[in-house]
mmCIF file of C-alpha atoms and ligand atoms in Angstrom:
data_model
loop_
_atom_site.group_PDB
_atom_site.id
_atom_site.type_symbol
_atom_site.label_atom_id
_atom_site.label_comp_id
_atom_site.label_asym_id
_atom_site.label_seq_id
_atom_site.Cartn_x
_atom_site.Cartn_y
_atom_site.Cartn_z
ATOM 1 C CA UNK A 1082 21.071 17.560 4.768
ATOM 2 C CA UNK A 1083 22.424 13.945 5.761
ATOM 3 C CA UNK A 1084 20.445 11.080 5.974
ATOM 4 C CA UNK A 1085 22.672 8.528 6.079
ATOM 5 C CA UNK A 1086 23.216 6.437 9.833
ATOM 6 C CA UNK A 1087 27.019 4.976 10.095
ATOM 7 C CA UNK A 1088 27.311 5.196 6.417
ATOM 8 C CA UNK A 1089 24.183 3.242 5.147
ATOM 9 C CA UNK A 1090 22.603 4.687 2.183
ATOM 10 C CA UNK A 1091 21.326 2.589 -0.218
ATOM 11 C CA UNK A 1092 19.407 4.921 -2.018
ATOM 12 C CA UNK A 1093 20.165 5.827 -5.405
ATOM 13 C CA UNK A 1094 18.021 8.314 -6.103
ATOM 14 C CA UNK A 1095 14.736 9.335 -3.608
ATOM 15 C CA UNK A 1096 11.330 10.147 -5.249
ATOM 16 C CA UNK A 1097 9.248 10.693 -2.378
ATOM 17 C CA UNK A 1098 10.987 11.822 0.539
ATOM 18 C CA UNK A 1099 9.705 10.391 4.631
ATOM 19 C CA UNK A 1100 8.892 14.715 3.991
ATOM 20 C CA UNK A 1101 6.157 14.426 0.819
ATOM 21 C CA UNK A 1102 5.382 11.228 2.335
ATOM 22 C CA UNK A 1103 3.550 12.419 5.630
ATOM 23 C CA UNK A 1104 1.915 15.907 4.274
ATOM 24 C CA UNK A 1105 0.190 13.755 1.874
ATOM 25 C CA UNK A 1106 -0.782 10.120 3.605
ATOM 26 C CA UNK A 1107 -1.979 13.112 6.447
ATOM 27 C CA UNK A 1108 -4.231 14.436 3.159
ATOM 28 C CA UNK A 1109 -5.506 11.333 1.931
ATOM 29 C CA UNK A 1110 -6.390 10.898 5.351
ATOM 30 C CA UNK A 1111 -8.911 13.826 5.824
ATOM 31 C CA UNK A 1112 -10.358 12.586 2.267
ATOM 32 C CA UNK A 1113 -11.473 8.319 3.845
ATOM 33 C CA UNK A 1114 -12.561 10.168 7.243
ATOM 34 C CA UNK A 1115 -14.735 12.426 5.447
ATOM 35 C CA UNK A 1116 -16.443 10.548 2.902
ATOM 36 C CA UNK A 1117 -16.591 8.396 5.843
ATOM 37 C CA UNK A 1118 -18.387 11.028 7.963
ATOM 38 C CA UNK A 1119 -20.446 12.152 5.078
ATOM 39 C CA UNK A 1120 -21.813 7.983 4.921
ATOM 40 C CA UNK A 1121 -22.503 8.244 8.034
ATOM 41 C CA UNK A 1122 -20.328 5.684 9.445
ATOM 42 C CA UNK A 1123 -19.030 5.983 13.335
ATOM 43 C CA UNK A 1124 -16.102 3.899 12.467
ATOM 44 C CA UNK A 1125 -13.300 2.597 9.839
ATOM 45 C CA UNK A 1126 -12.547 -0.892 9.655
ATOM 46 C CA UNK A 1127 -9.195 -0.623 7.778
ATOM 47 C CA UNK A 1128 -7.368 -3.895 6.596
ATOM 48 C CA UNK A 1129 -3.741 -3.478 6.258
ATOM 49 C CA UNK A 1130 -2.050 -5.339 3.434
ATOM 50 C CA UNK A 1131 1.388 -6.966 4.828
ATOM 51 C CA UNK A 1132 3.670 -7.133 4.810
ATOM 52 C CA UNK A 1133 3.984 -3.523 2.460
ATOM 53 C CA UNK A 1134 1.394 -1.985 3.324
ATOM 54 C CA UNK A 1135 2.021 -2.261 7.397
ATOM 55 C CA UNK A 1136 3.250 1.275 7.914
ATOM 56 C CA UNK A 1137 1.381 2.688 5.721
ATOM 57 C CA UNK A 1138 -1.158 2.255 7.596
ATOM 58 C CA UNK A 1139 0.153 2.558 10.587
ATOM 59 C CA UNK A 1140 1.034 6.200 9.692
ATOM 60 C CA UNK A 1141 -2.325 6.563 8.183
ATOM 61 C CA UNK A 1142 -4.625 5.175 10.556
ATOM 62 C CA UNK A 1143 -2.690 7.821 13.680
ATOM 63 C CA UNK A 1144 -3.921 10.273 11.022
ATOM 64 C CA UNK A 1145 -7.790 9.652 11.678
ATOM 65 C CA UNK A 1146 -9.755 11.410 14.587
ATOM 66 C CA UNK A 1147 -12.046 8.141 14.643
ATOM 67 C CA UNK A 1148 -12.781 5.003 15.859
ATOM 68 C CA UNK A 1149 -10.251 2.794 13.965
ATOM 69 C CA UNK A 1150 -10.704 -1.407 13.822
ATOM 70 C CA UNK A 1151 -7.223 -2.483 12.797
ATOM 71 C CA UNK A 1152 -6.374 -6.325 10.984
ATOM 72 C CA UNK A 1153 -4.134 -7.454 8.242
ATOM 73 C CA UNK A 1154 -4.114 -10.100 5.783
ATOM 74 C CA UNK A 1155 -2.025 -11.801 4.250
ATOM 75 C CA UNK A 1156 -2.238 -12.053 0.009
ATOM 76 C CA UNK A 1157 0.087 -14.144 -2.404
ATOM 77 C CA UNK A 1158 0.496 -13.683 -5.459
ATOM 78 C CA UNK A 1159 1.223 -17.285 -7.486
ATOM 79 C CA UNK A 1160 2.191 -17.529 -11.393
ATOM 80 C CA UNK A 1161 3.306 -19.915 -13.910
ATOM 81 C CA UNK A 1162 6.959 -17.832 -13.378
ATOM 82 C CA UNK A 1163 6.547 -16.347 -17.521
ATOM 83 C CA UNK A 1164 3.502 -15.076 -16.452
ATOM 84 C CA UNK A 1165 3.261 -14.174 -12.681
ATOM 85 C CA UNK A 1166 1.462 -12.913 -10.557
ATOM 86 C CA UNK A 1167 -2.479 -14.228 -12.009
ATOM 87 C CA UNK A 1168 -4.089 -15.047 -9.283
ATOM 88 C CA UNK A 1169 -3.512 -14.803 -5.771
ATOM 89 C CA UNK A 1170 -4.603 -16.406 -2.688
ATOM 90 C CA UNK A 1171 -5.647 -14.208 0.593
ATOM 91 C CA UNK A 1172 -5.190 -15.128 4.161
ATOM 92 C CA UNK A 1173 -6.100 -14.435 7.272
ATOM 93 C CA UNK A 1174 -9.279 -11.712 6.558
ATOM 94 C CA UNK A 1175 -11.328 -11.227 9.152
ATOM 95 C CA UNK A 1176 -13.791 -12.883 10.098
ATOM 96 C CA UNK A 1177 -16.661 -10.699 9.759
ATOM 97 C CA UNK A 1178 -16.765 -7.006 8.051
ATOM 98 C CA UNK A 1179 -20.309 -7.153 7.272
ATOM 99 C CA UNK A 1180 -21.506 -3.790 7.151
ATOM 100 C CA UNK A 1181 -18.992 -1.918 8.406
ATOM 101 C CA UNK A 1182 -17.332 0.619 6.351
ATOM 102 C CA UNK A 1183 -14.009 -0.761 5.126
ATOM 103 C CA UNK A 1184 -11.584 0.481 4.063
ATOM 104 C CA UNK A 1185 -8.226 -2.159 2.209
ATOM 105 C CA UNK A 1186 -4.404 -0.025 2.240
ATOM 106 C CA UNK A 1187 -2.258 -1.389 0.268
ATOM 107 C CA UNK A 1188 1.906 -0.174 -0.616
ATOM 108 C CA UNK A 1189 1.693 0.094 -3.780
ATOM 109 C CA UNK A 1190 -1.146 -0.287 -6.725
ATOM 110 C CA UNK A 1191 0.751 -2.570 -9.834
ATOM 111 C CA UNK A 1192 -1.128 -5.437 -11.946
ATOM 112 C CA UNK A 1193 -3.551 -4.576 -9.580
ATOM 113 C CA UNK A 1194 -3.741 -8.707 -8.847
ATOM 114 C CA UNK A 1195 -3.433 -8.500 -5.798
ATOM 115 C CA UNK A 1196 -6.128 -5.602 -4.468
ATOM 116 C CA UNK A 1197 -8.746 -7.091 -7.351
ATOM 117 C CA UNK A 1198 -8.631 -10.463 -5.754
ATOM 118 C CA UNK A 1199 -8.778 -9.463 -1.917
ATOM 119 C CA UNK A 1200 -11.620 -6.757 -3.336
ATOM 120 C CA UNK A 1201 -13.541 -9.882 -4.354
ATOM 121 C CA UNK A 1202 -12.795 -11.707 -1.131
ATOM 122 C CA UNK A 1203 -13.656 -9.472 1.089
ATOM 123 C CA UNK A 1204 -17.284 -7.820 -0.547
ATOM 124 C CA UNK A 1205 -18.142 -11.279 0.285
ATOM 125 C CA UNK A 1206 -18.918 -10.034 3.450
ATOM 126 C CA UNK A 1207 -20.789 -7.969 2.724
ATOM 127 C CA UNK A 1208 -19.849 -4.444 4.347
ATOM 128 C CA UNK A 1209 -21.245 -1.227 4.089
ATOM 129 C CA UNK A 1210 -18.475 0.216 2.121
ATOM 130 C CA UNK A 1211 -15.296 -1.341 0.388
ATOM 131 C CA UNK A 1212 -12.559 2.129 -0.197
ATOM 132 C CA UNK A 1213 -9.183 1.048 -1.112
ATOM 133 C CA UNK A 1214 -6.431 3.729 0.245
ATOM 134 C CA UNK A 1215 -2.318 2.874 -2.188
ATOM 135 C CA UNK A 1216 0.146 4.980 -1.078
ATOM 136 C CA UNK A 1217 1.892 5.115 -5.102
ATOM 137 C CA UNK A 1218 0.115 3.282 -7.971
ATOM 138 C CA UNK A 1219 2.105 2.797 -11.044
ATOM 139 C CA UNK A 1220 -0.798 3.366 -14.044
ATOM 140 C CA UNK A 1221 2.290 1.245 -15.986
ATOM 141 C CA UNK A 1222 2.200 -2.078 -14.912
ATOM 142 C CA UNK A 1223 -1.789 -2.731 -14.579
ATOM 143 C CA UNK A 1224 -3.108 -6.566 -15.721
ATOM 144 C CA UNK A 1225 -6.242 -6.291 -14.181
ATOM 145 C CA UNK A 1226 -8.389 -3.310 -14.379
ATOM 146 C CA UNK A 1227 -8.204 -1.412 -10.858
ATOM 147 C CA UNK A 1228 -8.618 2.473 -9.994
ATOM 148 C CA UNK A 1229 -7.745 3.020 -6.554
ATOM 149 C CA UNK A 1230 -10.462 5.264 -4.450
ATOM 150 C CA UNK A 1231 -7.444 6.836 -3.251
ATOM 151 C CA UNK A 1232 -3.975 7.334 -3.587
ATOM 152 C CA UNK A 1233 -1.183 9.116 -2.836
ATOM 153 C CA UNK A 1234 1.845 9.217 -5.757
ATOM 154 C CA UNK A 1235 1.147 7.949 -8.810
ATOM 155 C CA UNK A 1236 4.828 6.455 -9.509
ATOM 156 C CA UNK A 1237 7.380 5.797 -12.747
ATOM 157 C CA UNK A 1238 7.721 2.601 -14.253
ATOM 158 C CA UNK A 1239 10.579 1.769 -11.592
ATOM 159 C CA UNK A 1240 11.208 -0.398 -9.292
ATOM 160 C CA UNK A 1241 11.074 1.307 -6.438
ATOM 161 C CA UNK A 1242 12.239 0.572 -2.360
ATOM 162 C CA UNK A 1243 10.831 2.113 1.343
ATOM 163 C CA UNK A 1244 8.450 2.789 3.239
ATOM 164 C CA UNK A 1245 7.440 -0.719 3.798
ATOM 165 C CA UNK A 1246 8.143 -1.233 -0.141
ATOM 166 C CA UNK A 1247 10.752 -3.906 0.565
ATOM 167 C CA UNK A 1248 13.649 -6.531 -1.860
ATOM 168 C CA UNK A 1249 13.363 -9.759 -0.487
ATOM 169 C CA UNK A 1250 12.875 -8.078 2.937
ATOM 170 C CA UNK A 1251 14.468 -5.716 3.059
ATOM 171 C CA UNK A 1252 14.974 -2.126 2.872
ATOM 172 C CA UNK A 1253 11.192 -1.748 4.344
ATOM 173 C CA UNK A 1254 12.830 0.124 7.217
ATOM 174 C CA UNK A 1255 14.153 2.991 5.054
ATOM 175 C CA UNK A 1256 12.700 6.608 5.547
ATOM 176 C CA UNK A 1257 12.334 7.851 1.964
ATOM 177 C CA UNK A 1258 10.820 6.054 -0.896
ATOM 178 C CA UNK A 1259 13.104 5.896 -3.738
ATOM 179 C CA UNK A 1260 15.072 3.505 -6.530
ATOM 180 C CA UNK A 1261 17.670 0.805 -5.395
ATOM 181 C CA UNK A 1262 21.731 1.928 -6.137
ATOM 182 C CA UNK A 1263 22.963 -0.150 -8.834
ATOM 183 C CA UNK A 1264 25.035 -2.135 -6.584
ATOM 184 C CA UNK A 1265 22.303 -3.719 -4.576
ATOM 185 C CA UNK A 1266 20.056 -4.425 -7.356
ATOM 186 C CA UNK A 1267 19.491 -8.176 -8.469
ATOM 187 C CA UNK A 1268 21.354 -8.958 -11.672
HETATM 188 P P1 LIG B 2489 -0.350 -6.451 -7.878
HETATM 189 O O1 LIG B 2489 -0.760 -4.651 -8.333
HETATM 190 O O2 LIG B 2489 1.258 -6.511 -9.170
HETATM 191 O O3 LIG B 2489 -0.962 -7.422 -7.175
HETATM 192 O O4 LIG B 2489 0.516 -6.454 -6.590
HETATM 193 C C1 LIG B 2489 1.610 -5.102 -5.912
HETATM 194 C C2 LIG B 2489 2.645 -5.532 -4.601
HETATM 195 O O5 LIG B 2489 3.994 -5.556 -5.873
HETATM 196 C C3 LIG B 2489 2.729 -4.671 -4.011
HETATM 197 O O6 LIG B 2489 2.063 -5.349 -2.484
HETATM 198 C C4 LIG B 2489 4.239 -5.684 -4.129
HETATM 199 O O7 LIG B 2489 4.555 -5.581 -2.702
HETATM 200 C C5 LIG B 2489 5.146 -4.911 -5.096
HETATM 201 N N1 LIG B 2489 5.552 -4.730 -6.323
HETATM 202 C C6 LIG B 2489 4.757 -4.442 -6.625
HETATM 203 N N2 LIG B 2489 5.801 -2.764 -7.864
HETATM 204 C C7 LIG B 2489 6.516 -2.438 -6.782
HETATM 205 C C8 LIG B 2489 8.246 -2.123 -6.628
HETATM 206 O O8 LIG B 2489 8.344 -0.838 -7.602
HETATM 207 N N3 LIG B 2489 9.270 -1.679 -5.186
HETATM 208 C C9 LIG B 2489 8.795 -3.358 -4.687
HETATM 209 N N4 LIG B 2489 8.833 -2.980 -3.728
HETATM 210 N N5 LIG B 2489 6.320 -4.039 -4.858
HETATM 211 C C10 LIG B 2489 6.362 -3.366 -5.965
HETATM 212 MG MG1 LIG B 2490 2.772 -6.791 -0.927
#
């Protein structure tokens, strides 16, 4: 199958194809819904981490056959350059998640700083449950202990783009996830 459009084909290697992603996202949605129903929740508040988590979240929520309240937050990580991503600042956190069954949706769990920081902020809002779903998990990158409740795929220790994952804002639109061609990688 020719996956390029007018020769645009920036991936050197596809790690997770659009077909594999679609199947996995549907399976994750089934598990998420079953757990929410088992907990007696009539609705899920889905909090997508923008921008990277938006593509995954938009596909995931359309597989949920129950009431969904959807919002997004921005999480910016700051560091000293040598050891980046040690703290993160959350903007746009939803005003009220008290007693709400809440699911955070993120593209990739790497150091753990983003989700750990966000979950701390959200827990202060006293949701009835706080669950996390990540499409990819890179266990080798962890700097803070963090385990997601739902994981799509374990990702090898490589910089990946596509399906929401970017390099300086680009490549989020690629339907597959993979490694960029060498010529496009930052030097
Ligand atoms: P962390 O767990 O390190 O705080 O944050 C995960 C965030 O780091 C993701 O939301 C994503 O923005 C970025 N990230 C980590 N690994 C990768 C990768 O391989 N590719 C891309 N595009 N972003 C990554
Ligand atoms: Mg991100």
